[in-house]
Structure formats: C-alpha cells, structure tokens
XYZ file of C-alpha atoms in Angstrom:
530
model
C 116.063 256.790 186.043
C 112.813 258.749 185.862
C 112.061 259.831 182.283
C 109.373 262.527 182.572
C 109.836 265.816 184.421
C 107.084 266.705 186.898
C 106.577 270.140 185.365
C 108.228 272.509 182.911
C 107.604 276.274 182.978
C 110.537 278.045 181.261
C 108.664 281.365 181.056
C 108.475 281.430 184.869
C 111.647 283.295 185.822
C 111.784 281.777 189.299
C 111.474 278.252 187.882
C 114.078 279.008 185.202
C 116.619 280.372 187.679
C 116.039 277.665 190.288
C 117.069 274.760 188.059
C 115.220 274.950 184.773
C 118.096 276.739 183.047
C 120.583 274.060 184.105
C 118.398 271.241 182.757
C 117.736 273.088 179.494
C 121.388 273.846 178.751
C 122.479 270.322 179.714
C 119.855 268.915 177.357
C 120.968 271.285 174.602
C 124.611 270.238 175.043
C 123.964 266.490 174.867
C 121.433 266.634 172.031
C 123.648 268.978 170.011
C 126.625 266.620 170.283
C 124.465 263.696 169.160
C 123.050 265.853 166.344
C 126.589 266.415 165.019
C 126.899 262.631 164.631
C 123.448 262.531 163.052
C 124.369 264.968 160.300
C 127.809 263.422 159.799
C 126.421 259.902 159.343
C 123.579 261.245 157.158
C 126.034 262.808 154.696
C 128.816 260.222 154.801
C 127.569 258.596 151.588
C 128.013 261.885 149.704
C 131.790 261.673 150.264
C 132.133 257.897 150.108
C 130.351 257.726 146.730
C 133.038 259.898 145.136
C 135.693 257.292 145.982
C 133.827 254.087 145.071
C 134.774 253.990 141.344
C 138.453 254.228 142.241
C 138.140 251.025 144.272
C 136.675 249.152 141.328
C 132.920 249.471 141.902
C 131.380 249.697 138.444
C 128.556 252.055 139.369
C 127.382 254.478 136.693
C 127.290 258.248 137.094
C 123.524 258.052 137.596
C 123.898 255.365 140.274
C 126.440 257.469 142.163
C 124.012 260.389 142.205
C 121.314 258.007 143.442
C 123.539 257.055 146.386
C 123.785 260.719 147.378
C 120.071 261.314 146.742
C 118.603 258.367 148.674
C 119.698 259.631 152.136
C 117.701 262.814 151.525
C 114.631 260.829 150.488
C 114.949 258.645 153.581
C 115.519 261.571 155.941
C 112.476 263.408 154.612
C 110.238 260.383 155.154
C 111.693 259.648 158.591
C 111.403 263.290 159.655
C 107.695 263.141 158.939
C 107.496 260.252 161.417
C 109.744 262.033 163.947
C 107.468 265.084 163.773
C 104.873 263.190 165.802
C 107.100 261.155 168.145
C 108.184 263.732 170.725
C 104.872 264.124 172.622
C 104.503 260.329 172.709
C 107.965 259.066 173.688
C 109.762 262.146 175.008
C 113.284 263.506 174.528
C 115.168 260.862 176.508
C 113.861 257.771 174.725
C 113.954 259.297 171.232
C 117.498 260.673 171.417
C 118.943 257.533 173.015
C 117.361 255.151 170.511
C 117.975 257.421 167.501
C 121.674 257.586 168.366
C 122.030 253.832 168.824
C 120.219 252.883 165.603
C 122.768 254.786 163.511
C 125.147 251.886 164.131
C 123.253 250.042 161.361
C 124.416 252.263 158.458
C 127.931 252.960 159.740
C 128.754 249.291 160.319
C 126.859 248.111 157.236
C 128.502 250.567 154.858
C 131.923 249.797 156.331
C 131.591 246.112 155.487
C 129.973 246.767 152.085
C 132.945 248.895 151.021
C 135.362 246.069 151.812
C 133.885 243.846 149.061
C 134.088 245.275 145.544
C 131.429 242.766 144.455
C 128.803 244.246 146.782
C 125.806 244.929 144.495
C 124.335 248.374 144.026
C 121.046 247.479 145.718
C 122.884 246.770 148.983
C 124.502 250.196 148.862
C 121.093 251.706 148.050
C 119.517 250.063 151.120
C 122.393 251.188 153.319
C 122.175 254.695 151.867
C 118.521 254.701 152.937
C 119.503 253.763 156.496
C 121.823 256.789 156.671
C 118.535 258.678 156.672
C 118.288 257.721 160.363
C 120.810 260.516 160.926
C 118.776 263.047 158.984
C 115.404 261.995 160.345
C 115.863 262.636 164.038
C 116.319 266.397 163.500
C 112.512 266.677 163.539
C 112.482 265.387 167.109
C 115.584 267.203 168.340
C 114.619 270.734 167.301
C 111.009 270.653 168.591
C 112.423 269.311 171.860
C 114.845 272.217 172.145
C 112.131 274.761 171.366
C 110.157 273.449 174.360
C 113.058 273.542 176.809
C 113.788 277.280 176.354
C 111.796 280.468 176.983
C 110.713 282.644 174.048
C 113.565 285.134 174.554
C 116.185 282.383 174.094
C 114.568 280.169 171.450
C 116.397 281.774 168.522
C 119.730 281.460 170.285
C 119.148 277.865 171.429
C 117.809 276.653 168.088
C 120.583 278.491 166.231
C 123.243 276.881 168.408
C 121.813 273.385 168.095
C 121.063 273.430 164.384
C 124.222 275.343 163.523
C 126.607 273.159 165.504
C 124.652 270.085 164.432
C 125.092 271.130 160.806
C 128.857 271.047 161.394
C 128.424 267.280 161.159
C 128.208 267.663 157.374
C 131.595 269.384 157.291
C 133.038 266.841 159.712
C 132.006 263.996 157.412
C 133.561 265.741 154.420
C 136.674 266.914 156.290
C 137.440 263.743 158.251
C 136.941 261.326 155.349
C 140.089 262.291 153.369
C 142.112 262.003 156.591
C 140.601 258.883 158.134
C 140.808 256.746 154.965
C 144.567 256.590 155.470
C 144.039 254.935 158.874
C 143.271 251.238 159.214
C 140.527 250.902 161.859
C 139.327 247.491 160.699
C 140.016 245.415 157.592
C 142.703 245.503 154.937
C 143.609 248.389 152.671
C 142.122 248.539 149.173
C 143.871 249.571 145.973
C 142.621 252.953 144.817
C 143.068 254.109 141.216
C 142.712 257.614 139.853
C 143.341 258.934 136.340
C 144.995 262.262 135.529
C 143.109 263.915 132.594
C 146.123 265.987 131.576
C 148.458 262.991 131.462
C 145.792 260.994 129.618
C 145.673 263.633 126.893
C 149.481 263.663 126.654
C 149.569 259.864 126.331
C 147.043 259.859 123.483
C 148.868 262.646 121.696
C 152.123 260.650 121.765
C 150.696 257.222 120.871
C 149.564 255.952 117.488
C 145.958 255.823 116.334
C 146.503 252.185 115.345
C 147.466 251.273 118.922
C 144.512 253.163 120.406
C 142.118 251.462 117.982
C 143.616 248.062 118.708
C 143.190 248.480 122.482
C 139.638 249.848 122.252
C 138.602 246.980 119.965
C 139.531 244.398 122.636
C 136.533 245.425 124.769
C 133.020 244.145 124.168
C 130.316 246.406 122.717
C 128.723 247.175 126.090
C 131.991 248.445 127.575
C 132.744 250.430 124.423
C 129.348 252.108 124.674
C 129.997 253.023 128.332
C 133.282 254.662 127.392
C 131.706 256.621 124.533
C 128.854 257.755 126.830
C 131.358 260.147 128.425
C 131.464 262.131 125.182
C 128.728 264.673 124.437
C 126.035 263.289 122.148
C 126.397 266.056 119.574
C 130.101 265.227 119.223
C 129.358 261.509 118.783
C 126.640 262.278 116.227
C 128.842 264.610 114.180
C 131.751 262.145 114.158
C 129.414 259.278 113.232
C 128.063 261.310 110.324
C 131.560 262.301 109.207
C 132.852 258.721 109.065
C 129.480 257.414 107.846
C 129.464 254.628 110.455
C 127.850 253.654 113.756
C 130.606 251.213 114.666
C 131.969 252.067 118.124
C 135.591 251.332 117.196
C 135.521 253.526 114.092
C 133.794 256.365 115.975
C 136.266 256.165 118.877
C 139.237 256.252 116.542
C 137.852 259.282 114.695
C 137.140 261.323 117.829
C 139.172 264.503 118.431
C 142.018 263.643 120.765
C 140.621 265.834 123.575
C 137.236 264.129 123.398
C 138.932 260.733 123.350
C 141.002 261.632 126.413
C 137.872 262.841 128.208
C 136.038 259.597 127.388
C 138.816 257.537 128.945
C 139.508 259.788 131.946
C 135.807 259.874 132.861
C 135.379 256.121 132.550
C 135.517 253.896 135.615
C 139.111 254.323 136.876
C 139.818 250.573 136.798
C 138.598 250.412 133.196
C 140.616 253.491 132.260
C 143.646 251.859 133.858
C 143.311 248.849 131.565
C 143.041 251.039 128.478
C 145.973 253.279 129.329
C 148.226 250.435 130.511
C 147.547 248.541 127.289
C 148.429 251.611 125.222
C 151.585 252.218 127.245
C 152.421 250.156 130.366
C 154.790 252.884 131.534
C 152.248 255.718 131.342
C 152.044 258.378 134.078
C 148.306 258.977 133.746
C 147.307 256.198 136.156
C 147.847 256.973 139.833
C 147.652 254.168 142.399
C 147.496 254.224 146.193
C 146.115 252.229 149.110
C 143.251 253.522 151.252
C 140.939 252.268 154.011
C 137.662 253.709 152.729
C 135.753 251.567 155.248
C 137.273 253.712 158.002
C 135.107 256.597 156.747
C 132.160 254.651 158.199
C 133.667 252.693 161.096
C 135.077 255.710 162.964
C 131.579 256.746 164.086
C 130.961 253.582 166.132
C 132.594 254.474 169.490
C 131.188 258.023 169.462
C 127.655 256.766 168.807
C 127.909 254.305 171.683
C 129.201 256.957 174.091
C 126.499 259.484 173.186
C 123.719 256.885 173.377
C 124.777 256.048 176.948
C 125.038 259.726 177.958
C 121.618 260.437 176.442
C 119.972 257.627 178.386
C 121.437 258.609 181.748
C 121.344 262.422 181.567
C 118.317 263.430 179.476
C 114.759 263.976 180.705
C 111.462 264.500 178.866
C 108.954 267.363 179.100
C 105.387 266.240 179.887
C 103.519 267.174 176.707
C 101.439 264.150 175.873
C 99.444 264.259 172.623
C 98.271 261.606 170.179
C 99.187 261.631 166.516
C 95.580 262.575 165.674
C 95.704 265.600 167.973
C 98.966 266.737 166.417
C 97.451 266.724 162.921
C 95.816 270.082 163.637
C 98.926 271.880 162.331
C 97.908 271.003 158.768
C 94.718 273.068 158.938
C 96.776 276.218 159.459
C 97.901 277.936 156.258
C 101.086 279.177 157.934
C 102.290 275.589 158.301
C 102.476 275.421 154.510
C 104.044 278.867 154.063
C 106.711 277.993 156.625
C 107.331 274.720 154.805
C 108.079 276.606 151.587
C 110.464 279.074 153.245
C 112.383 276.348 155.086
C 112.647 274.295 151.905
C 114.355 277.356 150.417
C 116.810 277.774 153.316
C 117.620 274.351 154.746
C 116.612 272.486 151.585
C 119.234 274.460 149.676
C 121.843 273.959 152.421
C 121.336 270.192 152.592
C 120.926 269.824 148.826
C 124.133 271.668 148.013
C 125.954 269.749 150.767
C 125.034 266.435 149.143
C 125.585 267.462 145.516
C 128.627 269.757 145.817
C 131.321 267.002 145.712
C 129.828 265.264 142.666
C 129.214 268.609 140.930
C 132.937 269.344 141.231
C 133.802 265.845 140.001
C 131.516 265.786 136.956
C 131.546 269.465 135.938
C 135.259 270.170 136.390
C 136.813 266.726 136.771
C 137.840 266.224 133.135
C 139.897 269.411 132.815
C 143.685 269.366 133.194
C 144.712 269.861 136.827
C 141.197 268.898 137.904
C 140.380 269.579 141.577
C 139.860 266.901 144.234
C 136.188 267.300 145.263
C 136.871 266.448 148.902
C 139.408 269.244 149.223
C 136.640 271.814 148.718
C 133.425 270.015 149.698
C 133.536 270.590 153.449
C 133.975 274.385 153.238
C 130.372 274.974 152.151
C 128.615 273.153 155.008
C 131.179 274.624 157.418
C 130.347 278.168 156.319
C 126.597 277.537 156.329
C 126.746 276.019 159.817
C 128.843 278.871 161.215
C 126.525 281.539 159.821
C 123.526 279.695 161.283
C 125.082 279.859 164.750
C 126.135 283.497 164.433
C 122.810 284.705 163.085
C 120.801 282.818 165.714
C 121.837 285.594 168.106
C 121.083 288.235 165.464
C 117.614 286.744 164.877
C 116.764 287.210 168.565
C 117.607 290.913 168.190
C 116.174 291.892 164.786
C 113.657 289.107 164.138
C 113.872 286.177 161.760
C 111.735 287.379 158.847
C 114.187 290.000 157.599
C 116.990 287.418 157.649
C 114.888 284.978 155.611
C 114.184 287.678 153.030
C 117.890 288.531 152.800
C 118.645 284.826 152.360
C 116.216 284.522 149.465
C 117.838 287.441 147.681
C 121.310 285.963 148.287
C 120.378 282.514 146.926
C 118.653 284.110 143.928
C 121.707 286.215 143.034
C 123.982 283.178 143.410
C 121.848 281.020 141.113
C 121.691 283.788 138.502
C 125.491 284.167 138.507
C 125.999 280.391 138.206
C 123.853 280.311 135.072
C 124.766 283.583 133.375
C 128.526 283.162 133.877
C 128.515 279.566 132.613
C 129.831 278.242 135.936
C 127.621 275.127 135.833
C 128.352 274.606 132.129
C 132.121 275.219 132.287
C 134.493 275.324 129.365
C 137.751 275.621 131.329
C 139.271 275.399 134.804
C 139.513 279.195 134.828
C 135.863 279.262 135.885
C 136.385 276.999 138.886
C 137.461 279.656 141.457
C 134.350 281.751 140.784
C 132.158 278.613 140.836
C 133.426 277.661 144.306
C 133.125 281.260 145.544
C 129.492 281.591 144.446
C 128.538 278.223 145.963
C 130.217 279.175 149.257
C 128.362 282.495 149.332
C 125.094 280.629 148.763
C 125.974 278.336 151.687
C 126.582 281.424 153.842
C 123.134 282.810 153.038
C 121.427 279.477 153.740
C 122.893 279.582 157.254
C 121.428 283.065 157.772
C 118.048 281.820 156.554
C 118.107 278.698 158.685
C 118.663 280.853 161.771
C 115.931 283.264 160.682
C 113.244 280.688 159.946
C 113.661 278.806 163.211
C 113.364 282.091 165.086
C 110.164 282.834 163.132
C 108.211 279.626 163.638
C 107.868 279.693 167.450
C 106.651 283.305 167.161
C 104.228 282.622 164.297
C 102.696 279.829 166.404
C 103.266 281.409 169.832
C 99.636 280.828 170.864
C 100.317 277.074 170.914
C 103.857 275.857 171.812
C 102.941 272.269 170.969
C 101.889 273.324 167.463
C 105.069 275.383 167.131
C 107.130 272.289 167.941
C 105.135 270.253 165.435
C 105.613 272.814 162.668
C 109.357 272.889 163.317
C 109.423 269.112 162.922
C 107.226 269.108 159.809
C 109.070 271.871 157.959
C 112.384 270.193 158.760
C 110.982 266.954 157.346
C 110.064 268.439 153.986
C 113.314 270.435 153.744
C 115.251 267.201 154.334
C 114.211 266.145 150.843
C 116.712 268.765 149.635
C 119.575 266.265 149.084
C 117.238 264.005 147.098
C 115.898 266.849 144.956
C 119.296 268.424 144.308
C 121.208 265.187 143.695
C 118.652 263.625 141.365
C 117.888 266.720 139.298
C 121.525 267.797 139.086
C 122.531 264.240 138.188
C 119.832 264.083 135.509
C 120.968 267.430 134.071
C 124.612 266.377 133.915
C 123.778 262.988 132.394
C 121.535 264.583 129.755
C 123.675 267.497 128.595
C 126.705 267.906 130.856
C 125.437 271.135 132.470
C 123.267 272.130 135.433
C 121.789 275.301 133.936
C 118.177 274.098 133.904
C 118.283 273.117 137.564
C 119.528 276.475 138.784
C 117.018 278.307 136.596
C 114.395 276.326 138.521
C 116.067 277.365 141.791
C 115.640 281.001 140.735
C 111.881 280.653 140.247
C 111.340 278.736 143.489
C 113.424 281.237 145.481
C 111.366 284.143 144.132
C 108.178 282.337 145.261
C 109.477 281.523 148.753
C 110.967 284.981 149.333
C 107.746 286.633 148.187
C 105.678 284.554 150.630
C 108.017 285.365 153.495
C 108.015 289.090 152.734
C 104.230 289.323 152.302
C 103.120 287.400 155.399
C 105.997 287.906 157.845
C 108.290 290.767 156.848
C 106.503 293.761 155.256
C 104.930 296.577 157.225
C 101.529 295.604 158.669
C 102.048 291.966 157.655
C 99.840 289.232 159.083
C 102.408 287.550 161.365
C 105.413 289.804 161.997
C 108.273 287.609 163.132
C-alpha cells in the first residue's frame, strides 16, 4: 500500500523499459477513466437544466443559465486549488479522494430533482458541487505530464484530455436514454409544448376565450408570460392600444407573438393556459420520465473507480510547498499560455455548457423546434475526438501551429454566426447551418487543446515541476469557460433575444490569443518555439 515511488526517471531509457512504461500507462488508463466521470458529472447540470421546467420547476430563463454557469465558476476556483495539490499529496491520494467526493453532487441532485418544491438555492449549491468534477483536471494533467518522457507527453496528454472530454458527450448522450429507466424513485410527469400546435390552437380559438383565460392569472404571472415577447413588440402594441394593462396588451398581440409567449412560458403554466382554452388541444405533450436517473447512474462507477485508484495508483516524489510553486506567476509565459488555453479549452467547455440552452432559447419557439439533447452531445464528442487525434499530430509537427490554426478556425466560425444571423435567427431554415458552424468550432477547439498541452511542457522544459504547475493553472482559468459563456449568452438572450454581441467579443479575444501564440511560439525566430 506504499504511496510514493522511490524514484521516477522517464527520460532514462533503461528505467522506462524496465518498468517505468508499465506504471505510466497503467496510471494513464485509470486516471483517464476517472476523468471521463469527472467531465460527465461536471456537465450533467447543463442537460438536466433543460428538462427542469417540464417537471414543474418554476425557474426563470436567467436562473436556468445560472445553473449551467455555476459549475464552470466552481471548477475554475477548484482548479486553482488543485494546481498546487499534486506535489503535496501525490497522484494516488488526489485521484482517489477526488473520485469519491463526486458522490455528493450526483446523489444530491438526484434527490433534489425528485421534489418539485426544491428551492433554486439548493440547486445552485449542488451545481457548485458539480465543480468537483471539473476541478480535478488541474491535478490529473500535471500528474500525467510527469509520468511520461518528453517524446510522449503530447500523445499521453492528448489521450487523457481527449478521452476525458468524452465525459461531456456521455453526459449529454446518456441523459435522454437513462431518464426512461427507473434507478431509484418514482417517475415524474413531464410536460412539453409544441409551438406549431400552439399557434394553430390560437388561430382557431376566439379572442374572447383567450382574453378570458389570460385574465384568470394574477399580474405577476401575466408579466412572466409577456416577458417572452420582445420588448419592442410589447411597446408598439401598448402604444397602439393606448394601455399598459397586461390583459389588453396580450389580447392585442399578433397571434404569432401570442403563441410564442405561451410556448416559451413554463410548460406547466402553458399547459394550464392551453387546456383552459381547449381541453382537447394537441399542443400539450405529456410523458413520464425519471430525470433523477441522469444523476444516480454515476454512483456505482464512481465507487468502482475510487477503489481502483486507491489500490493501483502510485505517486511521483516531487515534494514542493505552495509557496515554492508560486514561482510560475513571475514568468510571463504563464500568462500567455493562460490566454491561449482560455481560447481553446475555454471555448470547448463554454460551448459544451451553453449549446443545449442556445438551441432551446434561440430556435425553440419555431415550428418543428429541435430537441436540444438530440444535438448537444455531438459538439463535445467531435471536440474530444479531434483532441485525441491531434495529440499524435502535435508530437510530430509541434503544438504552436495547431494553436494558431485553431484560433483562425474559431474566429471564422464566430464571424459566420454573426454575419449570417445564426445567433439571431428568424426561421428554422438557419438551424442546420447554425449546428454545422458550432460543430466545426468544436472540432477546432479539440485541435487547439491538443496543441497547447504539447506546447506547455516544451515552453517550460527547463523545469518539469513548473511545467506541471502551468498546466494546472491554465486549465483552472480555462475552466471558467462554462461560466463566462453561459452567463454572457444568457444575458444576451434575456436582453434582446440574440447572441450577436457575445460572439463579436469572441472574435476580438480570439484575435488577441492567436496573435500572442503566433508571435511568441509559432513565427520564425520566435522566443519559445513549441
């Protein structure tokens, strides 16, 4: 049960061939499998949040975006802590404990889902604890960089991060399947509203009946329903009818705007409205699901991997205090690497968290609206696969050129999203191109994630301990991606129904990060070719 290895010299070929290789690859296998669960549990709230309104949780659009943003905030903060843990506690203790502690969010969220009266603050706290899954990356990756020789670091880090990133896709792919399976607890009634059928119902029912039904709700509920209509439409209708009364404004709305207001309301509220207008309507769809299973299914896998980690992992002797590790912050390249990784992994993680809700709130009120979870997992899947594939490429051609290519790819994607109106859509015809551009951006982030993690050990090759610390630190800051993307995208959508301003900002930041990478690490005669 010894924790610390007596020595570790991966650059010594005799040592590597006599047993070092076996230990390194075994460690990579176990930590990569646990990292899959880390990413899956970190992003589970991004897919669960989409379904909560249909169960009857009365969370606002802004609150739902908060639930997808908080895990990123938590992971960023926890990664900062993890950056300094490896030299103190070692691989074995960190991985075993980090795997076990993820039982808190998966069990907690499972039980919270089962009670529709669970307050928002409880979900917010539990969303923060999902950050345990995002935080430990800043211990795992530095650990892997120490176990492998320079010639294999790009491959090893690409494999671990790439396969680990598959956890995001697993969370988004498994959720629609597992919620039909009862692991624990009773099924819950799930309600969804068809925008097309809602429009048809309003077109075939009388204005008097619609006004009568709307008037039965109190002013606060009426205001919530009307908040789903663009402000300029509300203002013009209010001016036309010369009234600020909610009932009069609602009744005077164009039928399409009225249908959108109802279809985008909380599904349980929309159900009441539509059933009162016509009890035999076909706009309300009902089913039974076990949403709690989307959290509970992780439990046995976490227990198994925690046990395997404790019994089969060892730690490399690399003792250093937190104070000693702070020397990375006096090196300017720590900050340049932070910016480039925020561009690559920050974009990957941010899009992974925000993609489902972007589909729901940008395209969800059109006829034949798409199910966000049908498309959400493809992006992280593509980004993870390209990270694995280009880890091998990075070992051959270097990481800097891949990071530059990534910056150009993300920049082009953001420009197309804005200029083609894909994040300010006017019809479902734009949806295929929207999904295509987002998927291409995911693909480029995977290339960049492979490139950057090949670069950092080379940029800091004079000090492997510093290289490990920089990997942990940059990963920590990039983990804020889900928080940044979810909050800013949510704010944009709430304010004006588009995400144009956010992606314009992405363009400017990508130009900055790509320029830094090219100048210091990629151009001819650069300071740190990598």
